[in-house]
Structures are given as C-alpha cells and as structure tokens.
Amino acid sequence: MSEQPWRNPRPGPKLPEVQPRLSHLLIPQGLRSWWPALLCAVIISVLSTDRFSSEHTAVVFEKIFRWIIPSLTAGQFEIIHYCIRKTSHLTEYFIFCVLLYRGIRADRQGWRWSWALAALLAAACYSILDEVHQIFVPGRTASPYDSLLDSAGALIALAVLWFWFRRRKSALQSERT
C-alpha cells in the first residue's frame, strides 16, 4: 500500500450490495411489478387473432400428430385438438392471474384475499373483453364457455397460490420455533 498512497484502502461494494439500489433507480416499482402481467395480456390478445384460430392451429398440430402417430384418424385428431385448445385457455389465464396477483401485491409480503379477488376480477374481465374482441375478428368465434374456462383457470391459479402461501407461512413458523 505504501507504493500507492492515492488508493482508497476501503474495498468497493460488491454487486449484491449495490444491485437492489440500482434496480430502484432504473426501473420504477410499478413497472417492475406489472410488466409481466402486461406482457401476458398482450400475448393473450395476439393469440385471439385470426392467425391462432382453430383452422390455423389445426394445420400445425395435425402435422405434428400425424408424424408422431401415423394411424391417427380425423375424429381422434379433432378430439386432441379440441383438448389442446381448451387446456390452453386454462393455462394462459392461470399464468395471467398469477402475474396479476404479483402486480397487485407489488413489494408487499404474504397473502391477502383482497389482492386475490382483485386479480380474479381483472382476469375475468379481461377474458370477457377477449371474447368480445373475437366477435370482430374474422375466422374467430366468441364463446361465453371459453370465458368461463378462462375464469376457471384464474380461480385455480389463486387456489394454488393460496395453498403455496399457506404452506410457506407454516414452514416459516415451524423454523422459528
């Protein structure tokens, strides 16, 4: 050190010490909490266009399933295609509701029923808007059953979150005792 008296003897901060402060400066809290849900909403809207209609997805899936199962009949494929499309409704709104809950919760901790109900209501309203949008898209049909399926996916997501938070809370309590 005597060879370099101008150097600061105190070491610089490590990345984990600085990173939380930097993220607050660069990205506002609201955007950090909500961008995944907003991106998911955009993806859902894109999936509601004609490009992802039943006719278009059937062409893609039929090639895949005919390659995997060459003896697949048209009737069997229709059932598989129908199940894939309806499962995708459940899945996309499951994910969307989890991301909505994350956005509503922001940097707060734990589980609140008010946050869950707000996320469920937002997902259900968006599913209704999505079906209304499909009325105006050529090649798509709106179905209230699809909206119910979307809302069911959101409700399942909240049930999974509730169980996860409950289990996590009991695990933390057992660690403390």
Coordinates of N, CA and C in Angstrom, one line a residue:
M1 N 0.8 -1.2 0.0 CA 0.0 0.0 0.0 C 0.9 1.3 0.0
S2 N 2.0 1.2 0.6 CA 2.9 2.4 0.7 C 3.3 2.8 -0.7
E3 N 3.3 1.9 -1.7 CA 3.7 2.2 -3.0 C 2.7 3.0 -3.7
Q4 N 1.4 2.9 -3.3 CA 0.3 3.6 -4.0 C -0.5 4.3 -2.9
P5 N 0.0 5.5 -2.4 CA -0.8 6.2 -1.3 C -2.1 6.8 -1.8
W6 N -2.3 7.0 -3.1 CA -3.5 7.6 -3.6 C -4.7 6.6 -3.6
R7 N -4.5 5.3 -3.4 CA -5.5 4.3 -3.5 C -6.4 4.4 -2.2
N8 N -7.6 4.2 -2.3 CA -8.5 4.1 -1.2 C -8.4 2.7 -0.5
P9 N -8.1 2.6 0.7 CA -7.9 1.3 1.4 C -9.2 0.6 1.6
R10 N -10.3 1.3 1.6 CA -11.6 0.6 1.8 C -12.0 -0.1 0.5
P11 N -12.4 -1.4 0.5 CA -12.8 -2.1 -0.7 C -14.1 -1.5 -1.2
G12 N -14.3 -1.6 -2.5 CA -15.5 -1.2 -3.2 C -16.7 -2.1 -2.8
P13 N -17.9 -1.7 -3.0 CA -19.1 -2.5 -2.7 C -19.2 -3.7 -3.7
K14 N -19.7 -4.8 -3.2 CA -20.0 -5.9 -4.0 C -21.3 -5.8 -4.8
L15 N -21.5 -6.5 -5.9 CA -22.7 -6.4 -6.6 C -24.0 -6.6 -5.8
P16 N -24.1 -7.6 -5.0 CA -25.3 -7.8 -4.2 C -25.7 -6.6 -3.3
E17 N -24.7 -5.9 -2.9 CA -25.0 -4.7 -2.1 C -25.5 -3.6 -2.9
V18 N -25.1 -3.4 -4.1 CA -25.5 -2.3 -5.0 C -26.7 -2.6 -5.8
Q19 N -26.9 -3.9 -6.2 CA -28.0 -4.2 -7.1 C -29.4 -3.8 -6.7
P20 N -29.8 -4.0 -5.4 CA -31.1 -3.6 -5.0 C -31.3 -2.0 -5.2
R21 N -30.3 -1.3 -4.9 CA -30.4 0.2 -5.0 C -30.4 0.6 -6.5
L22 N -29.7 -0.1 -7.3 CA -29.7 0.2 -8.8 C -31.1 -0.1 -9.4
S23 N -31.7 -1.2 -9.0 CA -32.9 -1.6 -9.6 C -34.0 -0.6 -9.3
H24 N -34.0 0.0 -8.1 CA -35.0 1.0 -7.7 C -34.8 2.3 -8.5
L25 N -33.5 2.6 -8.8 CA -33.2 3.8 -9.6 C -33.6 3.7 -11.0
L26 N -33.3 2.5 -11.6 CA -33.5 2.3 -13.0 C -35.0 2.0 -13.4
I27 N -35.6 1.2 -12.7 CA -37.0 0.7 -13.0 C -37.9 1.1 -11.9
P28 N -39.0 1.9 -12.1 CA -39.9 2.2 -11.1 C -40.6 0.9 -10.6
Q29 N -41.0 0.9 -9.3 CA -41.7 -0.2 -8.7 C -42.9 -0.7 -9.4
G30 N -43.8 0.3 -9.8 CA -45.0 -0.1 -10.5 C -44.7 -0.9 -11.8
L31 N -43.7 -0.4 -12.6 CA -43.4 -1.1 -13.8 C -42.7 -2.5 -13.5
R32 N -41.9 -2.6 -12.5 CA -41.3 -3.9 -12.1 C -42.3 -4.9 -11.7
S33 N -43.4 -4.4 -11.1 CA -44.4 -5.4 -10.6 C -45.4 -5.8 -11.7
W34 N -45.7 -4.8 -12.6 CA -46.7 -5.0 -13.6 C -46.3 -5.5 -15.0
W35 N -45.0 -5.3 -15.4 CA -44.7 -5.6 -16.8 C -44.9 -7.1 -17.2
P36 N -44.8 -8.1 -16.3 CA -45.1 -9.4 -16.7 C -46.6 -9.6 -17.0
A37 N -47.4 -9.0 -16.2 CA -48.9 -9.2 -16.5 C -49.3 -8.4 -17.7
L38 N -48.7 -7.3 -18.0 CA -49.0 -6.5 -19.2 C -48.5 -7.3 -20.4
L39 N -47.3 -7.9 -20.3 CA -46.8 -8.7 -21.5 C -47.7 -9.9 -21.7
C40 N -48.2 -10.5 -20.7 CA -49.1 -11.7 -20.8 C -50.4 -11.3 -21.4
A41 N -50.9 -10.1 -21.1 CA -52.2 -9.6 -21.7 C -52.0 -9.3 -23.2
V42 N -50.8 -8.8 -23.6 CA -50.5 -8.6 -25.0 C -50.5 -10.0 -25.7
I43 N -49.8 -10.9 -25.1 CA -49.7 -12.3 -25.7 C -51.1 -12.9 -25.9
I44 N -52.0 -12.7 -24.8 CA -53.3 -13.3 -24.9 C -54.1 -12.6 -26.1
S45 N -53.9 -11.3 -26.2 CA -54.6 -10.6 -27.3 C -54.1 -11.0 -28.7
V46 N -52.8 -11.3 -28.8 CA -52.2 -11.8 -30.0 C -52.8 -13.2 -30.3
L47 N -52.9 -14.0 -29.3 CA -53.5 -15.4 -29.5 C -54.9 -15.3 -29.9
S48 N -55.6 -14.2 -29.7 CA -57.0 -14.0 -30.1 C -57.2 -13.6 -31.5
T49 N -56.1 -13.5 -32.3 CA -56.2 -13.0 -33.7 C -56.6 -14.2 -34.6
D50 N -56.8 -14.0 -35.8 CA -57.2 -15.0 -36.8 C -56.0 -16.0 -37.0
R51 N -54.8 -15.5 -36.9 CA -53.6 -16.4 -37.1 C -53.6 -17.6 -36.1
F52 N -54.3 -17.5 -35.0 CA -54.4 -18.6 -34.0 C -55.8 -19.1 -33.9
S53 N -56.5 -19.0 -35.0 CA -57.9 -19.6 -35.0 C -57.7 -21.1 -35.0
S54 N -58.8 -21.8 -34.8 CA -58.9 -23.3 -34.8 C -58.4 -23.8 -36.2
E55 N -58.7 -23.2 -37.2 CA -58.3 -23.7 -38.6 C -56.8 -23.6 -38.7
H56 N -56.2 -22.5 -38.3 CA -54.8 -22.4 -38.4 C -54.0 -23.3 -37.5
T57 N -54.4 -23.4 -36.3 CA -53.7 -24.2 -35.3 C -53.8 -25.7 -35.7
A58 N -55.0 -26.1 -36.3 CA -55.2 -27.5 -36.7 C -54.2 -27.9 -37.7
V59 N -53.8 -27.0 -38.6 CA -52.8 -27.4 -39.7 C -51.5 -27.7 -39.0
V60 N -51.1 -26.9 -38.1 CA -49.8 -27.1 -37.4 C -49.8 -28.4 -36.6
F61 N -50.8 -28.5 -35.7 CA -50.9 -29.7 -34.8 C -51.1 -31.0 -35.6
E62 N -51.9 -30.9 -36.7 CA -52.1 -32.1 -37.4 C -50.8 -32.7 -38.0
K63 N -49.9 -31.8 -38.5 CA -48.7 -32.3 -39.0 C -47.8 -33.0 -37.9
I64 N -47.8 -32.3 -36.7 CA -47.1 -32.9 -35.6 C -47.6 -34.2 -35.2
F65 N -48.9 -34.3 -35.0 CA -49.5 -35.6 -34.5 C -49.5 -36.7 -35.6
R66 N -49.6 -36.3 -36.8 CA -49.5 -37.3 -37.9 C -48.1 -37.9 -38.0
W67 N -47.1 -37.1 -37.6 CA -45.7 -37.5 -37.6 C -45.5 -38.5 -36.4
I68 N -46.1 -38.1 -35.2 CA -46.0 -38.9 -34.0 C -46.8 -40.2 -34.1
I69 N -48.1 -40.1 -34.6 CA -49.0 -41.2 -34.6 C -49.5 -41.2 -36.1
P70 N -48.9 -42.0 -37.0 CA -49.3 -42.0 -38.4 C -50.8 -42.6 -38.6
S71 N -51.2 -43.4 -37.7 CA -52.5 -44.1 -37.8 C -53.7 -43.2 -37.2
L72 N -53.4 -42.0 -36.8 CA -54.4 -41.2 -36.2 C -55.5 -40.8 -37.2
T73 N -56.8 -41.1 -36.7 CA -57.9 -40.7 -37.6 C -58.3 -39.3 -37.4
A74 N -59.1 -38.8 -38.4 CA -59.6 -37.4 -38.3 C -60.4 -37.1 -37.0
G75 N -61.2 -38.0 -36.7 CA -62.0 -37.9 -35.4 C -61.1 -37.8 -34.2
Q76 N -60.1 -38.7 -34.1 CA -59.2 -38.7 -33.0 C -58.5 -37.4 -32.9
F77 N -58.0 -36.9 -34.1 CA -57.3 -35.6 -34.1 C -58.2 -34.5 -33.6
E78 N -59.4 -34.5 -34.0 CA -60.3 -33.4 -33.6 C -60.5 -33.3 -32.1
I79 N -60.6 -34.5 -31.5 CA -60.7 -34.6 -30.0 C -59.4 -34.0 -29.4
I80 N -58.2 -34.5 -29.9 CA -57.0 -34.0 -29.3 C -56.8 -32.5 -29.5
H81 N -57.2 -32.0 -30.7 CA -57.0 -30.6 -31.0 C -58.0 -29.7 -30.1
Y82 N -59.2 -30.2 -29.9 CA -60.1 -29.6 -29.0 C -59.6 -29.5 -27.6
C83 N -59.0 -30.6 -27.1 CA -58.5 -30.6 -25.7 C -57.3 -29.7 -25.6
I84 N -56.4 -29.6 -26.6 CA -55.3 -28.7 -26.6 C -55.8 -27.3 -26.5
R85 N -56.7 -26.9 -27.3 CA -57.2 -25.5 -27.3 C -57.9 -25.2 -26.0
K86 N -58.6 -26.0 -25.4 CA -59.3 -25.7 -24.2 C -58.3 -25.7 -23.0
T87 N -57.4 -26.6 -23.0 CA -56.3 -26.6 -22.0 C -55.5 -25.3 -22.1
S88 N -55.3 -24.8 -23.3 CA -54.6 -23.6 -23.4 C -55.3 -22.4 -22.8
H89 N -56.6 -22.4 -22.9 CA -57.4 -21.4 -22.2 C -57.1 -21.4 -20.7
L90 N -57.2 -22.6 -20.1 CA -57.0 -22.7 -18.7 C -55.5 -22.3 -18.3
T91 N -54.6 -22.7 -19.1 CA -53.2 -22.4 -18.8 C -52.8 -20.9 -18.9
E92 N -53.3 -20.3 -20.0 CA -52.9 -18.9 -20.2 C -53.5 -18.0 -19.1
Y93 N -54.7 -18.3 -18.7 CA -55.3 -17.5 -17.7 C -54.9 -17.9 -16.3
F94 N -54.4 -19.1 -16.1 CA -53.7 -19.5 -14.9 C -52.5 -18.6 -14.7
I95 N -51.6 -18.5 -15.7 CA -50.4 -17.7 -15.7 C -50.8 -16.3 -15.6
F96 N -51.7 -15.8 -16.3 CA -52.1 -14.4 -16.3 C -52.6 -14.0 -14.9
C97 N -53.3 -14.8 -14.2 CA -53.8 -14.5 -12.9 C -52.7 -14.5 -11.8
V98 N -51.7 -15.4 -12.0 CA -50.6 -15.4 -11.1 C -49.8 -14.1 -11.3
L99 N -49.6 -13.6 -12.5 CA -48.9 -12.4 -12.8 C -49.7 -11.2 -12.3
L100 N -51.0 -11.2 -12.5 CA -51.9 -10.1 -11.9 C -51.7 -10.0 -10.4
Y101 N -51.8 -11.2 -9.7 CA -51.6 -11.2 -8.3 C -50.2 -10.6 -7.9
R102 N -49.2 -10.9 -8.7 CA -47.9 -10.4 -8.5 C -47.8 -8.9 -8.6
G103 N -48.5 -8.4 -9.6 CA -48.6 -7.0 -9.9 C -49.3 -6.2 -8.8
I104 N -50.4 -6.8 -8.3 CA -51.2 -6.2 -7.3 C -50.5 -6.2 -6.0
R105 N -49.8 -7.3 -5.7 CA -49.1 -7.5 -4.4 C -47.9 -6.5 -4.4
A106 N -47.2 -6.3 -5.5 CA -46.1 -5.4 -5.6 C -45.0 -5.9 -4.7
D107 N -44.4 -5.0 -3.9 CA -43.3 -5.4 -3.0 C -43.8 -5.8 -1.6
R108 N -45.1 -5.9 -1.4 CA -45.7 -6.3 -0.1 C -45.6 -7.8 0.1
Q109 N -45.7 -8.3 1.3 CA -45.5 -9.7 1.6 C -46.8 -10.4 1.9
G110 N -46.8 -11.7 1.7 CA -47.9 -12.5 2.2 C -49.0 -12.6 1.2
W111 N -50.1 -13.1 1.7 CA -51.4 -13.3 1.0 C -52.5 -12.4 1.6
R112 N -53.2 -11.8 0.7 CA -54.4 -11.1 1.1 C -55.6 -11.4 0.2
W113 N -56.7 -11.7 0.7 CA -57.9 -12.1 -0.1 C -58.3 -10.9 -1.0
S114 N -58.1 -9.7 -0.6 CA -58.5 -8.6 -1.4 C -57.6 -8.5 -2.7
W115 N -56.3 -8.9 -2.5 CA -55.4 -8.9 -3.7 C -55.9 -10.0 -4.6
A116 N -56.2 -11.2 -4.1 CA -56.6 -12.3 -4.9 C -57.9 -12.1 -5.6
L117 N -58.9 -11.5 -4.9 CA -60.2 -11.1 -5.6 C -60.0 -10.1 -6.7
A118 N -59.1 -9.1 -6.4 CA -58.8 -8.1 -7.5 C -58.2 -8.8 -8.7
A119 N -57.3 -9.7 -8.5 CA -56.6 -10.4 -9.6 C -57.6 -11.3 -10.3
L120 N -58.5 -12.0 -9.6 CA -59.5 -12.8 -10.2 C -60.5 -11.9 -11.0
L121 N -60.9 -10.8 -10.5 CA -61.9 -9.9 -11.2 C -61.2 -9.4 -12.4
A122 N -60.0 -9.0 -12.4 CA -59.3 -8.4 -13.5 C -59.1 -9.5 -14.6
A123 N -58.8 -10.7 -14.2 CA -58.6 -11.8 -15.2 C -60.0 -12.2 -15.8
A124 N -61.0 -12.2 -15.0 CA -62.4 -12.5 -15.6 C -62.8 -11.4 -16.5
C125 N -62.6 -10.1 -16.2 CA -63.0 -9.0 -17.0 C -62.2 -9.1 -18.3
Y126 N -60.9 -9.4 -18.2 CA -60.1 -9.5 -19.4 C -60.5 -10.6 -20.3
S127 N -61.0 -11.7 -19.7 CA -61.4 -12.8 -20.5 C -62.7 -12.5 -21.3
I128 N -63.6 -11.7 -20.6 CA -64.8 -11.2 -21.3 C -64.4 -10.3 -22.5
L129 N -63.5 -9.4 -22.2 CA -63.1 -8.5 -23.3 C -62.4 -9.2 -24.4
D130 N -61.7 -10.3 -24.1 CA -61.0 -11.1 -25.1 C -62.1 -11.8 -26.0
E131 N -63.1 -12.3 -25.4 CA -64.2 -12.9 -26.2 C -65.0 -11.9 -27.0
V132 N -65.2 -10.7 -26.5 CA -65.8 -9.6 -27.2 C -65.0 -9.2 -28.4
H133 N -63.7 -9.2 -28.2 CA -62.7 -8.9 -29.3 C -62.8 -9.9 -30.4
Q134 N -63.0 -11.2 -30.0 CA -63.1 -12.2 -31.0 C -64.4 -12.2 -31.9
I135 N -65.4 -11.4 -31.4 CA -66.6 -11.2 -32.2 C -66.2 -10.5 -33.5
F136 N -65.3 -9.6 -33.4 CA -64.9 -8.7 -34.5 C -63.8 -9.2 -35.3
V137 N -63.2 -10.4 -35.0 CA -62.1 -11.0 -35.7 C -62.6 -12.0 -36.7
P138 N -62.4 -11.8 -38.0 CA -62.9 -12.9 -38.9 C -62.2 -14.2 -38.7
G139 N -62.9 -15.3 -38.7 CA -62.3 -16.6 -38.5 C -62.3 -17.0 -37.0
R140 N -62.8 -16.1 -36.2 CA -62.9 -16.5 -34.7 C -64.3 -16.4 -34.3
T141 N -64.7 -17.2 -33.3 CA -66.0 -17.1 -32.7 C -65.9 -16.8 -31.2
A142 N -66.8 -16.0 -30.7 CA -66.8 -15.8 -29.3 C -67.6 -16.8 -28.6
S143 N -67.2 -17.2 -27.4 CA -67.9 -18.2 -26.6 C -67.9 -17.8 -25.2
P144 N -69.1 -17.7 -24.5 CA -69.1 -17.5 -23.1 C -68.5 -18.7 -22.3
Y145 N -68.5 -19.8 -22.9 CA -67.9 -21.0 -22.2 C -66.4 -20.9 -22.2
D146 N -65.8 -20.3 -23.2 CA -64.4 -20.0 -23.2 C -64.0 -19.0 -22.1
S147 N -64.9 -18.0 -21.9 CA -64.6 -17.0 -20.8 C -64.8 -17.7 -19.5
L148 N -65.7 -18.6 -19.3 CA -65.8 -19.3 -18.1 C -64.6 -20.2 -17.8
L149 N -64.1 -20.8 -18.9 CA -62.9 -21.7 -18.8 C -61.7 -20.8 -18.4
D150 N -61.6 -19.6 -19.0 CA -60.5 -18.7 -18.6 C -60.6 -18.3 -17.1
S151 N -61.8 -18.0 -16.7 CA -62.0 -17.6 -15.3 C -61.7 -18.8 -14.4
A152 N -62.0 -20.0 -14.8 CA -61.7 -21.2 -14.0 C -60.2 -21.3 -13.9
G153 N -59.5 -21.1 -15.0 CA -58.0 -21.1 -14.9 C -57.5 -20.1 -13.9
A154 N -58.1 -18.9 -13.9 CA -57.6 -17.9 -12.9 C -58.0 -18.3 -11.5
L155 N -59.1 -18.9 -11.3 CA -59.5 -19.4 -10.0 C -58.6 -20.5 -9.5
I156 N -58.3 -21.4 -10.4 CA -57.3 -22.5 -10.0 C -56.0 -21.9 -9.6
A157 N -55.5 -20.9 -10.3 CA -54.3 -20.2 -10.0 C -54.3 -19.6 -8.6
L158 N -55.4 -19.0 -8.2 CA -55.5 -18.4 -6.9 C -55.5 -19.5 -5.8
A159 N -56.2 -20.6 -6.1 CA -56.2 -21.7 -5.2 C -54.8 -22.3 -4.9
V160 N -54.0 -22.4 -6.0 CA -52.7 -22.9 -5.9 C -51.8 -21.9 -5.1
L161 N -52.0 -20.6 -5.4 CA -51.2 -19.5 -4.7 C -51.6 -19.6 -3.2
W162 N -52.9 -19.7 -2.9 CA -53.3 -19.7 -1.5 C -52.6 -20.9 -0.8
F163 N -52.7 -22.1 -1.4 CA -52.0 -23.2 -0.7 C -50.5 -23.0 -0.6
W164 N -49.9 -22.4 -1.6 CA -48.5 -22.2 -1.6 C -48.1 -21.2 -0.5
F165 N -48.9 -20.1 -0.4 CA -48.6 -19.1 0.7 C -48.9 -19.7 2.1
R166 N -49.9 -20.5 2.2 CA -50.2 -21.1 3.5 C -49.2 -22.1 3.9
R167 N -48.7 -22.9 3.0 CA -47.6 -23.8 3.3 C -46.3 -23.1 3.6
R168 N -46.0 -22.1 2.9 CA -44.8 -21.3 3.1 C -44.9 -20.6 4.5
K169 N -46.1 -20.1 4.9 CA -46.2 -19.5 6.2 C -46.0 -20.5 7.3
S170 N -46.6 -21.7 7.2 CA -46.4 -22.7 8.2 C -45.0 -23.2 8.3
A171 N -44.3 -23.2 7.2 CA -42.9 -23.6 7.2 C -42.0 -22.6 7.9
L172 N -42.3 -21.3 7.6 CA -41.6 -20.3 8.3 C -41.8 -20.3 9.8
Q173 N -43.1 -20.5 10.2 CA -43.4 -20.6 11.6 C -42.7 -21.7 12.3
S174 N -42.7 -22.9 11.6 CA -42.0 -24.0 12.2 C -40.5 -23.8 12.4
E175 N -39.9 -23.1 11.4 CA -38.5 -22.8 11.6 C -38.2 -21.9 12.7
R176 N -39.1 -21.0 13.1 CA -38.9 -20.0 14.2 C -39.0 -20.7 15.5
T177 N -39.8 -21.8 15.6 CA -40.0 -22.5 16.9 C -39.0 -23.6 17.1

